[in-house]
Amino acid sequence: MIEQAAVAVRRAAPRTMGPEREVATRLLATLWTAGVVVGIDTEDWIRNAPELPGICLRMAAQLESEPDTDPPD
């Protein structure tokens, strides 16, 4: 499923690279996995919710732009 999510994210934003693409891919795969029910597969998600890769990319961009809040070692 992660490979299919990577393809969907790449198609939605071919110029996006690095951590942002990776986060978006993992978010999308997680959404698809959380919504798995008998008889529904990735192609159904792609067809019925084509906006999800774009939403995941926006979420990833926001996460990647937030300052690191981890305390220093």
PDB file of C-alpha atoms in Angstrom:
ATOM      1  CA  MET A   1       0.000   0.000   0.000  1.00  0.00           C
ATOM      2  CA  ILE A   2       2.915   2.356   0.674  1.00  0.00           C
ATOM      3  CA  GLU A   3       4.058   1.991  -2.936  1.00  0.00           C
ATOM      4  CA  GLN A   4       0.598   2.908  -4.226  1.00  0.00           C
ATOM      5  CA  ALA A   5       0.479   5.895  -1.871  1.00  0.00           C
ATOM      6  CA  ALA A   6       3.894   7.019  -3.129  1.00  0.00           C
ATOM      7  CA  VAL A   7       2.630   6.905  -6.715  1.00  0.00           C
ATOM      8  CA  ALA A   8      -0.505   8.877  -5.811  1.00  0.00           C
ATOM      9  CA  VAL A   9       1.519  11.542  -3.969  1.00  0.00           C
ATOM     10  CA  ARG A  10       4.046  11.765  -6.814  1.00  0.00           C
ATOM     11  CA  ARG A  11       1.214  12.248  -9.316  1.00  0.00           C
ATOM     12  CA  ALA A  12      -0.402  14.942  -7.159  1.00  0.00           C
ATOM     13  CA  ALA A  13       2.836  16.922  -6.771  1.00  0.00           C
ATOM     14  CA  PRO A  14       5.678  15.681  -8.975  1.00  0.00           C
ATOM     15  CA  ARG A  15       8.034  18.467  -7.860  1.00  0.00           C
ATOM     16  CA  THR A  16       7.673  17.753  -4.146  1.00  0.00           C
ATOM     17  CA  MET A  17      10.692  15.909  -2.789  1.00  0.00           C
ATOM     18  CA  GLY A  18      12.366  14.786   0.418  1.00  0.00           C
ATOM     19  CA  PRO A  19      10.760  14.632   3.835  1.00  0.00           C
ATOM     20  CA  GLU A  20       7.574  16.361   2.700  1.00  0.00           C
ATOM     21  CA  ARG A  21       6.888  13.660   0.105  1.00  0.00           C
ATOM     22  CA  GLU A  22       7.745  10.907   2.588  1.00  0.00           C
ATOM     23  CA  VAL A  23       5.409  12.301   5.261  1.00  0.00           C
ATOM     24  CA  ALA A  24       2.591  12.762   2.740  1.00  0.00           C
ATOM     25  CA  THR A  25       3.056   9.200   1.479  1.00  0.00           C
ATOM     26  CA  ARG A  26       2.903   7.757   4.980  1.00  0.00           C
ATOM     27  CA  LEU A  27      -0.127   9.866   5.888  1.00  0.00           C
ATOM     28  CA  LEU A  28      -1.968   8.723   2.776  1.00  0.00           C
ATOM     29  CA  ALA A  29      -1.094   5.061   3.331  1.00  0.00           C
ATOM     30  CA  THR A  30      -2.251   5.375   6.940  1.00  0.00           C
ATOM     31  CA  LEU A  31      -5.580   6.862   5.876  1.00  0.00           C
ATOM     32  CA  TRP A  32      -6.117   4.154   3.305  1.00  0.00           C
ATOM     33  CA  THR A  33      -5.172   1.429   5.804  1.00  0.00           C
ATOM     34  CA  ALA A  34      -7.452   2.854   8.490  1.00  0.00           C
ATOM     35  CA  GLY A  35     -10.338   2.791   6.052  1.00  0.00           C
ATOM     36  CA  VAL A  36      -9.844  -0.759   4.816  1.00  0.00           C
ATOM     37  CA  VAL A  37     -13.029  -2.751   4.755  1.00  0.00           C
ATOM     38  CA  VAL A  38     -13.935  -5.896   2.905  1.00  0.00           C
ATOM     39  CA  GLY A  39     -14.326  -5.164  -0.783  1.00  0.00           C
ATOM     40  CA  ILE A  40     -12.695  -1.701  -0.709  1.00  0.00           C
ATOM     41  CA  ASP A  41      -9.165  -1.383  -2.036  1.00  0.00           C
ATOM     42  CA  THR A  42      -6.702   1.337  -2.961  1.00  0.00           C
ATOM     43  CA  GLU A  43      -8.155   1.830  -6.426  1.00  0.00           C
ATOM     44  CA  ASP A  44     -11.516   2.596  -4.804  1.00  0.00           C
ATOM     45  CA  TRP A  45      -9.886   5.254  -2.630  1.00  0.00           C
ATOM     46  CA  ILE A  46      -8.138   6.793  -5.620  1.00  0.00           C
ATOM     47  CA  ARG A  47     -11.380   6.895  -7.591  1.00  0.00           C
ATOM     48  CA  ASN A  48     -13.729   8.009  -4.789  1.00  0.00           C
ATOM     49  CA  ALA A  49     -11.447  10.376  -2.863  1.00  0.00           C
ATOM     50  CA  PRO A  50      -8.948  11.790  -5.381  1.00  0.00           C
ATOM     51  CA  GLU A  51      -8.338  14.824  -3.163  1.00  0.00           C
ATOM     52  CA  LEU A  52      -6.635  12.806  -0.393  1.00  0.00           C
ATOM     53  CA  PRO A  53      -3.078  12.922  -1.819  1.00  0.00           C
ATOM     54  CA  GLY A  54      -3.291  16.723  -2.072  1.00  0.00           C
ATOM     55  CA  ILE A  55      -4.626  17.004   1.463  1.00  0.00           C
ATOM     56  CA  CYS A  56      -1.806  14.802   2.745  1.00  0.00           C
ATOM     57  CA  LEU A  57       0.733  16.959   0.895  1.00  0.00           C
ATOM     58  CA  ARG A  58      -0.641  20.119   2.524  1.00  0.00           C
ATOM     59  CA  MET A  59      -0.547  18.459   5.931  1.00  0.00           C
ATOM     60  CA  ALA A  60       3.034  17.292   5.340  1.00  0.00           C
ATOM     61  CA  ALA A  61       4.100  20.783   4.252  1.00  0.00           C
ATOM     62  CA  GLN A  62       2.612  22.231   7.426  1.00  0.00           C
ATOM     63  CA  LEU A  63       4.317  19.620   9.605  1.00  0.00           C
ATOM     64  CA  GLU A  64       7.660  20.135   7.902  1.00  0.00           C
ATOM     65  CA  SER A  65       7.457  23.926   8.290  1.00  0.00           C
ATOM     66  CA  GLU A  66       6.740  23.838  12.020  1.00  0.00           C
ATOM     67  CA  PRO A  67       9.734  24.534  14.243  1.00  0.00           C
ATOM     68  CA  ASP A  68      11.227  21.586  16.072  1.00  0.00           C
ATOM     69  CA  THR A  69       9.890  21.615  19.636  1.00  0.00           C
ATOM     70  CA  ASP A  70      12.000  18.769  21.002  1.00  0.00           C
ATOM     71  CA  PRO A  71      14.044  19.818  24.026  1.00  0.00           C
ATOM     72  CA  PRO A  72      17.807  19.934  23.438  1.00  0.00           C
ATOM     73  CA  ASP A  73      19.863  16.983  24.637  1.00  0.00           C
TER      74      ASP A  73
END
